[in-house]
Amino acid sequence: MHKINVYKAMGLAVVLSVSLVSCTKATLPSTEVAFCALGSIPSAQCQVQVGDQTISFFSTSPSMPEETDMTLFAQTPSEWTLNKAVMRGESMYMGEIPIVWTPQGDGRWQADLRIAACAHPGMVWRIDFDIETEAGHATTAIHFPVAAHGEASHHQH
Protein backbone atom coordinates (compact mmCIF):
# COMPACT_ATOMS: atom_id res chain seq x y z
CA MET A 1 0.00 0.00 0.00
CA HIS A 2 2.88 2.37 0.81
CA LYS A 3 4.45 1.76 -2.65
CA ILE A 4 1.21 2.68 -4.41
CA ASN A 5 1.05 6.04 -2.61
CA VAL A 6 4.68 6.78 -3.57
CA TYR A 7 3.92 6.02 -7.24
CA LYS A 8 0.78 8.17 -7.12
CA ALA A 9 2.74 11.06 -5.58
CA MET A 10 5.48 10.75 -8.22
CA GLY A 11 2.92 10.60 -11.01
CA LEU A 12 1.13 13.65 -9.67
CA ALA A 13 4.44 15.55 -9.43
CA VAL A 14 5.26 14.74 -13.08
CA VAL A 15 1.79 15.80 -14.27
CA LEU A 16 2.01 19.09 -12.33
CA SER A 17 5.51 19.81 -13.65
CA VAL A 18 4.46 19.22 -17.27
CA SER A 19 1.34 21.35 -16.76
CA LEU A 20 3.33 24.23 -15.29
CA VAL A 21 5.86 24.17 -18.14
CA SER A 22 3.09 23.99 -20.74
CA CYS A 23 1.18 26.88 -19.18
CA THR A 24 4.30 29.00 -18.89
CA LYS A 25 5.08 28.63 -22.59
CA ALA A 26 1.50 29.42 -23.56
CA THR A 27 1.34 32.59 -21.50
CA LEU A 28 4.63 34.07 -22.76
CA PRO A 29 3.97 34.95 -26.41
CA SER A 30 6.80 35.92 -28.69
CA THR A 31 7.43 39.64 -29.26
CA GLU A 32 10.60 39.26 -31.34
CA VAL A 33 9.25 41.11 -34.39
CA ALA A 34 7.90 44.64 -34.11
CA PHE A 35 7.65 47.69 -36.35
CA CYS A 36 10.42 50.15 -37.07
CA ALA A 37 9.67 53.86 -37.27
CA LEU A 38 8.65 55.06 -40.70
CA GLY A 39 11.71 56.43 -42.51
CA SER A 40 14.22 54.59 -40.33
CA ILE A 41 16.77 52.05 -41.53
CA PRO A 42 15.26 48.60 -40.89
CA SER A 43 16.86 46.55 -38.15
CA ALA A 44 16.47 42.89 -37.19
CA GLN A 45 13.76 44.11 -34.78
CA CYS A 46 11.35 44.81 -37.66
CA GLN A 47 12.31 42.17 -40.20
CA VAL A 48 11.26 38.61 -40.88
CA GLN A 49 12.92 36.05 -43.16
CA VAL A 50 10.83 34.27 -45.78
CA GLY A 51 13.03 31.76 -47.54
CA ASP A 52 16.24 33.59 -48.41
CA GLN A 53 14.51 36.99 -48.62
CA THR A 54 13.65 39.60 -45.98
CA ILE A 55 10.44 41.57 -45.38
CA SER A 56 10.77 44.81 -43.40
CA PHE A 57 7.86 46.37 -41.47
CA PHE A 58 7.34 50.01 -40.51
CA SER A 59 4.66 51.99 -38.70
CA THR A 60 3.78 55.65 -38.31
CA SER A 61 3.38 54.74 -34.60
CA PRO A 62 5.91 51.94 -33.89
CA SER A 63 4.80 51.56 -30.25
CA MET A 64 1.50 50.36 -31.80
CA PRO A 65 -0.76 52.30 -29.41
CA GLU A 66 -4.35 51.24 -28.95
CA GLU A 67 -7.17 53.53 -30.10
CA THR A 68 -4.86 55.39 -32.52
CA ASP A 69 -5.10 55.55 -36.31
CA MET A 70 -1.81 54.47 -37.86
CA THR A 71 -0.40 53.38 -41.18
CA LEU A 72 1.69 50.24 -41.58
CA PHE A 73 4.19 49.67 -44.35
CA ALA A 74 5.88 46.52 -45.64
CA GLN A 75 8.87 46.29 -47.97
CA THR A 76 9.06 43.01 -49.88
CA PRO A 77 11.00 41.90 -52.94
CA SER A 78 9.34 43.68 -55.89
CA GLU A 79 8.01 40.51 -57.51
CA TRP A 80 6.13 39.39 -54.35
CA THR A 81 2.43 39.89 -53.64
CA LEU A 82 0.85 40.18 -50.18
CA ASN A 83 -2.36 38.23 -50.90
CA LYS A 84 -3.98 38.27 -47.50
CA ALA A 85 -3.20 39.33 -43.93
CA VAL A 86 -5.17 38.69 -40.76
CA MET A 87 -4.48 40.15 -37.31
CA ARG A 88 -5.23 37.99 -34.26
CA GLY A 89 -4.68 38.39 -30.56
CA GLU A 90 -1.83 36.10 -29.53
CA SER A 91 -1.94 36.63 -25.77
CA MET A 92 -5.75 36.90 -25.68
CA TYR A 93 -8.44 35.90 -28.18
CA MET A 94 -9.78 38.99 -29.96
CA GLY A 95 -11.24 37.45 -33.12
CA GLU A 96 -9.76 37.93 -36.59
CA ILE A 97 -9.25 41.34 -38.15
CA PRO A 98 -8.48 41.40 -41.88
CA ILE A 99 -5.75 43.82 -42.94
CA VAL A 100 -5.83 45.08 -46.51
CA TRP A 101 -2.38 45.81 -47.92
CA THR A 102 -2.36 48.15 -50.92
CA PRO A 103 0.59 47.97 -53.33
CA GLN A 104 2.57 51.22 -53.58
CA GLY A 105 5.00 49.96 -56.24
CA ASP A 106 8.45 48.36 -56.20
CA GLY A 107 7.64 45.95 -53.35
CA ARG A 108 6.22 48.62 -51.03
CA TRP A 109 2.85 47.94 -49.36
CA GLN A 110 0.63 50.08 -47.13
CA ALA A 111 -2.25 49.30 -44.74
CA ASP A 112 -4.28 51.47 -42.38
CA LEU A 113 -4.95 50.13 -38.89
CA ARG A 114 -6.57 51.10 -35.61
CA ILE A 115 -6.08 48.69 -32.70
CA ALA A 116 -9.00 48.50 -30.29
CA ALA A 117 -8.44 49.06 -26.57
CA CYS A 118 -7.78 45.84 -24.71
CA ALA A 119 -8.32 44.92 -21.07
CA HIS A 120 -5.21 42.69 -21.12
CA PRO A 121 -2.11 44.72 -20.17
CA GLY A 122 0.80 44.07 -22.51
CA MET A 123 -1.47 42.59 -25.19
CA VAL A 124 0.47 40.86 -27.98
CA TRP A 125 -0.96 40.68 -31.49
CA ARG A 126 0.08 38.56 -34.47
CA ILE A 127 -0.40 39.32 -38.16
CA ASP A 128 -0.43 36.25 -40.40
CA PHE A 129 0.54 36.79 -44.04
CA ASP A 130 -0.26 34.81 -47.17
CA ILE A 131 2.36 35.71 -49.80
CA GLU A 132 3.05 34.87 -53.44
CA THR A 133 6.78 34.75 -54.10
CA GLU A 134 8.73 33.95 -57.25
CA ALA A 135 9.17 30.45 -55.78
CA GLY A 136 5.42 30.00 -55.05
CA HIS A 137 3.11 30.32 -52.06
CA ALA A 138 4.55 31.21 -48.62
CA THR A 139 3.26 32.24 -45.22
CA THR A 140 4.82 34.14 -42.33
CA ALA A 141 3.75 35.99 -39.20
CA ILE A 142 4.88 39.00 -37.20
CA HIS A 143 4.22 39.68 -33.52
CA PHE A 144 3.99 42.96 -31.66
CA PRO A 145 2.98 44.22 -28.23
CA VAL A 146 0.50 47.09 -27.94
CA ALA A 147 1.04 50.21 -25.86
CA ALA A 148 -1.90 51.54 -23.89
CA HIS A 149 -2.98 54.92 -25.25
CA GLY A 150 -1.41 56.81 -22.30
CA GLU A 151 1.82 54.81 -22.58
CA ALA A 152 2.17 55.63 -26.27
CA SER A 153 1.90 59.36 -25.54
CA HIS A 154 4.51 59.01 -22.83
CA HIS A 155 6.98 57.22 -25.16
CA GLN A 156 6.68 59.84 -27.89
CA HIS A 157 7.98 62.74 -25.75
Coordinates of N, CA and C in Angstrom, one line a residue:
M1 N 0.8 -1.2 0.0 CA 0.0 0.0 0.0 C 0.9 1.3 0.0
H2 N 2.0 1.2 0.7 CA 2.9 2.4 0.8 C 3.5 2.7 -0.6
K3 N 3.8 1.6 -1.3 CA 4.5 1.8 -2.7 C 3.5 2.4 -3.6
I4 N 2.2 2.1 -3.5 CA 1.2 2.7 -4.4 C 1.1 4.2 -4.2
N5 N 1.1 4.6 -2.9 CA 1.1 6.0 -2.6 C 2.3 6.8 -3.1
V6 N 3.5 6.2 -3.1 CA 4.7 6.8 -3.6 C 4.6 7.0 -5.1
Y7 N 4.1 5.9 -5.8 CA 3.9 6.0 -7.2 C 2.9 7.1 -7.6
K8 N 1.8 7.2 -6.9 CA 0.8 8.2 -7.1 C 1.4 9.6 -6.9
A9 N 2.1 9.8 -5.9 CA 2.7 11.1 -5.6 C 3.7 11.4 -6.7
M10 N 4.5 10.5 -7.1 CA 5.5 10.7 -8.2 C 4.8 11.1 -9.5
G11 N 3.7 10.3 -9.8 CA 2.9 10.6 -11.0 C 2.3 12.0 -11.0
L12 N 1.7 12.3 -9.8 CA 1.1 13.7 -9.7 C 2.2 14.8 -9.8
A13 N 3.4 14.6 -9.3 CA 4.4 15.5 -9.4 C 4.8 15.7 -10.9
V14 N 4.9 14.7 -11.7 CA 5.3 14.7 -13.1 C 4.2 15.5 -13.9
V15 N 2.9 15.1 -13.6 CA 1.8 15.8 -14.3 C 1.8 17.3 -14.0
L16 N 2.0 17.7 -12.7 CA 2.0 19.1 -12.3 C 3.2 19.8 -13.0
S17 N 4.3 19.2 -13.0 CA 5.5 19.8 -13.6 C 5.3 20.1 -15.1
V18 N 4.7 19.1 -15.8 CA 4.5 19.2 -17.3 C 3.4 20.3 -17.5
S19 N 2.4 20.3 -16.6 CA 1.3 21.3 -16.8 C 1.9 22.7 -16.6
L20 N 2.8 22.9 -15.6 CA 3.3 24.2 -15.3 C 4.2 24.7 -16.4
V21 N 5.0 23.8 -17.0 CA 5.9 24.2 -18.1 C 5.0 24.5 -19.3
S22 N 4.0 23.7 -19.6 CA 3.1 24.0 -20.7 C 2.4 25.3 -20.6
C23 N 1.9 25.6 -19.4 CA 1.2 26.9 -19.2 C 2.1 28.1 -19.3
T24 N 3.3 27.9 -18.8 CA 4.3 29.0 -18.9 C 4.6 29.4 -20.3
K25 N 4.8 28.4 -21.2 CA 5.1 28.6 -22.6 C 3.9 29.3 -23.3
A26 N 2.7 28.9 -22.9 CA 1.5 29.4 -23.6 C 1.2 30.9 -23.1
T27 N 1.7 31.2 -22.0 CA 1.3 32.6 -21.5 C 2.5 33.6 -21.8
L28 N 3.5 33.2 -22.4 CA 4.6 34.1 -22.8 C 4.8 34.1 -24.3
P29 N 3.9 34.9 -25.0 CA 4.0 35.0 -26.4 C 5.2 35.7 -26.9
S30 N 5.6 35.3 -28.1 CA 6.8 35.9 -28.7 C 6.6 37.4 -29.1
T31 N 7.5 38.2 -28.8 CA 7.4 39.6 -29.3 C 8.7 40.0 -30.0
E32 N 9.3 39.0 -30.7 CA 10.6 39.3 -31.3 C 10.5 40.2 -32.5
V33 N 9.4 40.3 -33.2 CA 9.2 41.1 -34.4 C 8.3 42.3 -34.1
A34 N 8.7 43.5 -34.3 CA 7.9 44.6 -34.1 C 8.1 45.5 -35.3
F35 N 7.6 46.7 -35.2 CA 7.7 47.7 -36.4 C 8.7 48.7 -36.1
C36 N 9.5 49.1 -37.2 CA 10.4 50.2 -37.1 C 9.7 51.4 -37.4
A37 N 10.3 52.6 -37.0 CA 9.7 53.9 -37.3 C 9.7 54.1 -38.8
L38 N 8.7 54.7 -39.3 CA 8.7 55.1 -40.7 C 9.8 56.0 -41.0
G39 N 10.6 55.6 -42.1 CA 11.7 56.4 -42.5 C 13.0 56.0 -41.9
S40 N 13.0 55.1 -40.9 CA 14.2 54.6 -40.3 C 14.8 53.5 -41.2
I41 N 16.1 53.2 -40.9 CA 16.8 52.0 -41.5 C 16.3 50.8 -40.8
P42 N 15.8 49.8 -41.6 CA 15.3 48.6 -40.9 C 16.3 47.9 -40.1
S43 N 16.0 47.4 -39.0 CA 16.9 46.5 -38.1 C 16.3 45.1 -38.0
A44 N 17.0 44.3 -37.4 CA 16.5 42.9 -37.2 C 15.2 42.9 -36.4
Q45 N 15.0 44.0 -35.6 CA 13.8 44.1 -34.8 C 12.5 44.1 -35.6
C46 N 12.6 44.7 -36.9 CA 11.4 44.8 -37.7 C 11.4 44.0 -39.0
Q47 N 12.2 43.0 -39.0 CA 12.3 42.2 -40.2 C 12.0 40.7 -39.9
V48 N 11.5 40.0 -41.0 CA 11.3 38.6 -40.9 C 11.8 38.0 -42.2
Q49 N 12.4 36.8 -42.0 CA 12.9 36.1 -43.2 C 11.8 35.2 -43.7
V50 N 11.7 35.2 -45.0 CA 10.8 34.3 -45.8 C 11.7 33.6 -46.8
G51 N 12.1 32.4 -46.7 CA 13.0 31.8 -47.5 C 14.4 32.5 -47.4
D52 N 15.0 32.9 -48.5 CA 16.2 33.6 -48.4 C 16.1 35.1 -48.6
Q53 N 14.8 35.6 -48.5 CA 14.5 37.0 -48.6 C 14.0 37.6 -47.3
T54 N 14.0 38.9 -47.2 CA 13.6 39.6 -46.0 C 12.5 40.5 -46.3
I55 N 11.5 40.6 -45.3 CA 10.4 41.6 -45.4 C 10.7 42.5 -44.2
S56 N 10.6 43.8 -44.5 CA 10.8 44.8 -43.4 C 9.4 45.5 -43.1
F57 N 9.1 45.8 -41.9 CA 7.9 46.4 -41.5 C 8.1 47.7 -40.8
F58 N 7.2 48.7 -41.1 CA 7.3 50.0 -40.5 C 6.0 50.5 -40.1
S59 N 5.9 51.4 -39.2 CA 4.7 52.0 -38.7 C 4.8 53.5 -38.4
T60 N 3.8 54.2 -38.7 CA 3.8 55.6 -38.3 C 3.8 55.8 -36.8
S61 N 3.4 54.8 -36.1 CA 3.4 54.7 -34.6 C 4.0 53.4 -34.2
P62 N 5.3 53.2 -34.2 CA 5.9 51.9 -33.9 C 5.6 51.3 -32.5
S63 N 5.2 52.2 -31.5 CA 4.8 51.6 -30.3 C 3.5 50.9 -30.4
M64 N 2.8 51.0 -31.5 CA 1.5 50.4 -31.8 C 0.5 50.7 -30.7
P65 N 0.2 51.9 -30.5 CA -0.8 52.3 -29.4 C -2.2 51.9 -29.8
E66 N -2.9 51.5 -28.7 CA -4.4 51.2 -28.9 C -5.1 52.5 -29.2
E67 N -6.3 52.4 -29.8 CA -7.2 53.5 -30.1 C -6.5 54.7 -30.8
T68 N -5.6 54.4 -31.7 CA -4.9 55.4 -32.5 C -4.8 54.9 -34.0
D69 N -5.2 55.9 -34.9 CA -5.1 55.5 -36.3 C -3.6 55.6 -36.7
M70 N -3.2 54.5 -37.4 CA -1.8 54.5 -37.9 C -1.7 53.8 -39.2
T71 N -0.6 54.0 -39.9 CA -0.4 53.4 -41.2 C 0.8 52.4 -41.1
L72 N 0.6 51.2 -41.6 CA 1.7 50.2 -41.6 C 2.3 50.2 -43.0
F73 N 3.5 49.8 -43.1 CA 4.2 49.7 -44.4 C 5.0 48.4 -44.3
A74 N 5.1 47.7 -45.5 CA 5.9 46.5 -45.6 C 6.7 46.7 -46.9
Q75 N 8.0 46.3 -46.8 CA 8.9 46.3 -48.0 C 9.2 44.8 -48.3
T76 N 8.8 44.4 -49.4 CA 9.1 43.0 -49.9 C 9.9 43.0 -51.2
P77 N 10.4 41.9 -51.6 CA 11.0 41.9 -52.9 C 9.9 42.3 -53.9
S78 N 10.3 43.1 -55.0 CA 9.3 43.7 -55.9 C 8.4 42.7 -56.6
E79 N 8.8 41.5 -56.8 CA 8.0 40.5 -57.5 C 7.0 39.8 -56.6
W80 N 7.0 40.1 -55.3 CA 6.1 39.4 -54.3 C 4.8 40.1 -54.3
T81 N 3.8 39.3 -53.9 CA 2.4 39.9 -53.6 C 1.9 39.5 -52.3
L82 N 1.5 40.5 -51.5 CA 0.9 40.2 -50.2 C -0.6 39.9 -50.5
N83 N -1.0 38.6 -50.5 CA -2.4 38.2 -50.9 C -3.4 38.5 -49.8
K84 N -3.0 38.2 -48.6 CA -4.0 38.3 -47.5 C -3.2 38.4 -46.2
A85 N -3.8 39.2 -45.3 CA -3.2 39.3 -43.9 C -4.3 39.4 -42.9
V86 N -4.2 38.7 -41.8 CA -5.2 38.7 -40.8 C -4.5 38.9 -39.4
M87 N -5.0 39.9 -38.6 CA -4.5 40.2 -37.3 C -5.3 39.4 -36.3
R88 N -4.6 38.8 -35.3 CA -5.2 38.0 -34.3 C -4.5 38.3 -32.9
G89 N -5.3 38.3 -31.9 CA -4.7 38.4 -30.6 C -3.9 37.1 -30.3
E90 N -2.6 37.3 -29.9 CA -1.8 36.1 -29.5 C -1.9 35.8 -28.0
S91 N -1.9 36.9 -27.2 CA -1.9 36.6 -25.8 C -3.4 36.6 -25.2
M92 N -4.3 36.9 -26.1 CA -5.7 36.9 -25.7 C -6.6 36.8 -27.0
Y93 N -7.6 36.0 -27.0 CA -8.4 35.9 -28.2 C -9.2 37.2 -28.4
M94 N -9.1 37.7 -29.6 CA -9.8 39.0 -30.0 C -10.5 38.9 -31.3
G95 N -10.7 37.6 -31.8 CA -11.2 37.5 -33.1 C -10.2 37.6 -34.2
E96 N -10.7 37.7 -35.4 CA -9.8 37.9 -36.6 C -10.1 39.3 -37.3
I97 N -9.1 40.0 -37.5 CA -9.3 41.3 -38.2 C -8.5 41.3 -39.5
P98 N -9.2 41.4 -40.6 CA -8.5 41.4 -41.9 C -7.7 42.7 -42.1
I99 N -6.5 42.6 -42.6 CA -5.8 43.8 -42.9 C -5.6 43.8 -44.4
V100 N -5.9 44.9 -45.1 CA -5.8 45.1 -46.5 C -4.6 45.9 -46.8
W101 N -3.6 45.2 -47.5 CA -2.4 45.8 -47.9 C -2.5 46.3 -49.3
T102 N -2.3 47.6 -49.6 CA -2.4 48.2 -50.9 C -1.0 48.3 -51.5
P103 N -0.8 47.8 -52.7 CA 0.6 48.0 -53.3 C 0.9 49.4 -53.6
Q104 N 2.1 49.9 -53.3 CA 2.6 51.2 -53.6 C 3.6 51.2 -54.7
G105 N 4.0 50.1 -55.2 CA 5.0 50.0 -56.2 C 6.3 49.5 -55.7
D106 N 7.1 48.8 -56.5 CA 8.5 48.4 -56.2 C 8.6 47.6 -54.9
G107 N 7.6 46.8 -54.6 CA 7.6 46.0 -53.3 C 7.2 46.7 -52.1
R108 N 6.7 47.9 -52.2 CA 6.2 48.6 -51.0 C 4.7 48.4 -50.9
W109 N 4.3 48.2 -49.7 CA 2.9 47.9 -49.4 C 2.4 48.8 -48.2
Q110 N 1.2 49.2 -48.2 CA 0.6 50.1 -47.1 C -0.7 49.6 -46.7
A111 N -1.0 49.7 -45.3 CA -2.2 49.3 -44.7 C -2.6 50.3 -43.6
D112 N -3.8 50.6 -43.5 CA -4.3 51.5 -42.4 C -4.8 50.6 -41.3
L113 N -4.6 51.0 -40.0 CA -4.9 50.1 -38.9 C -5.3 51.0 -37.7
R114 N -6.2 50.5 -36.9 CA -6.6 51.1 -35.6 C -6.8 49.9 -34.7
I115 N -6.0 49.8 -33.6 CA -6.1 48.7 -32.7 C -7.0 49.1 -31.6
A116 N -8.0 48.2 -31.3 CA -9.0 48.5 -30.3 C -8.3 48.4 -28.9
A117 N -8.9 49.1 -28.0 CA -8.4 49.1 -26.6 C -8.6 47.6 -26.1
C118 N -7.7 47.2 -25.2 CA -7.8 45.8 -24.7 C -7.6 45.9 -23.2
A119 N -8.4 45.0 -22.5 CA -8.3 44.9 -21.1 C -7.1 44.2 -20.6
H120 N -6.4 43.5 -21.5 CA -5.2 42.7 -21.1 C -4.0 43.6 -21.2
P121 N -3.3 43.9 -20.1 CA -2.1 44.7 -20.2 C -1.0 44.0 -20.9
G122 N -0.3 44.7 -21.8 CA 0.8 44.1 -22.5 C 0.3 43.1 -23.6
M123 N -0.9 43.4 -24.1 CA -1.5 42.6 -25.2 C -0.5 42.4 -26.3
V124 N -0.4 41.2 -26.8 CA 0.5 40.9 -28.0 C -0.4 40.4 -29.1
W125 N -0.2 41.0 -30.3 CA -1.0 40.7 -31.5 C 0.0 40.0 -32.5
R126 N -0.7 39.3 -33.4 CA 0.1 38.6 -34.5 C -0.6 38.9 -35.8
I127 N 0.1 39.2 -36.8 CA -0.4 39.3 -38.2 C 0.1 38.2 -39.0
D128 N -0.8 37.4 -39.5 CA -0.4 36.2 -40.4 C -0.5 36.7 -41.9
F129 N 0.5 36.4 -42.6 CA 0.5 36.8 -44.0 C 0.5 35.6 -45.0
D130 N -0.2 35.8 -46.1 CA -0.3 34.8 -47.2 C 0.4 35.5 -48.3
I131 N 1.5 35.0 -48.8 CA 2.4 35.7 -49.8 C 2.6 34.9 -51.1
E132 N 2.6 35.5 -52.2 CA 3.0 34.9 -53.4 C 4.5 35.4 -53.7
T133 N 5.4 34.4 -53.8 CA 6.8 34.7 -54.1 C 7.1 34.2 -55.5
E134 N 8.3 34.5 -56.0 CA 8.7 34.0 -57.2 C 8.9 32.4 -57.2
A135 N 9.1 31.9 -56.0 CA 9.2 30.5 -55.8 C 7.8 29.8 -55.5
G136 N 6.7 30.6 -55.3 CA 5.4 30.0 -55.0 C 4.8 30.6 -53.8
H137 N 3.9 29.9 -53.2 CA 3.1 30.3 -52.1 C 4.0 30.2 -50.8
A138 N 3.8 31.2 -49.9 CA 4.5 31.2 -48.6 C 3.7 31.9 -47.6
T139 N 3.9 31.6 -46.3 CA 3.3 32.2 -45.2 C 4.3 32.7 -44.2
T140 N 4.0 33.7 -43.4 CA 4.8 34.1 -42.3 C 3.9 34.9 -41.4
A141 N 4.5 35.2 -40.2 CA 3.8 36.0 -39.2 C 4.7 37.0 -38.5
I142 N 4.1 38.1 -38.0 CA 4.9 39.0 -37.2 C 4.1 39.2 -35.9
H143 N 4.8 39.5 -34.8 CA 4.2 39.7 -33.5 C 4.6 41.1 -33.0
F144 N 3.7 41.7 -32.2 CA 4.0 43.0 -31.7 C 3.1 43.2 -30.4
P145 N 3.7 43.8 -29.4 CA 3.0 44.2 -28.2 C 2.3 45.6 -28.5
V146 N 1.2 45.8 -27.8 CA 0.5 47.1 -27.9 C 0.7 48.0 -26.7
A147 N 0.9 49.2 -27.0 CA 1.0 50.2 -25.9 C -0.3 50.8 -25.6
A148 N -0.7 50.9 -24.3 CA -1.9 51.5 -23.9 C -1.8 53.0 -24.4
H149 N -2.9 53.6 -24.7 CA -3.0 54.9 -25.2 C -2.1 55.9 -24.5
G150 N -2.2 55.9 -23.1 CA -1.4 56.8 -22.3 C 0.1 56.5 -22.4
E151 N 0.4 55.2 -22.5 CA 1.8 54.8 -22.6 C 2.4 55.3 -23.9
A152 N 1.7 55.2 -25.0 CA 2.2 55.6 -26.3 C 2.5 57.1 -26.3
S153 N 1.6 57.9 -25.6 CA 1.9 59.4 -25.5 C 3.2 59.6 -24.7
H154 N 3.3 58.9 -23.7 CA 4.5 59.0 -22.8 C 5.8 58.7 -23.6
H155 N 5.8 57.6 -24.4 CA 7.0 57.2 -25.2 C 7.3 58.2 -26.3
Q156 N 6.4 59.0 -26.8 CA 6.7 59.8 -27.9 C 7.3 61.2 -27.5
H157 N 7.4 61.5 -26.2 CA 8.0 62.7 -25.7 C 9.5 62.7 -25.8

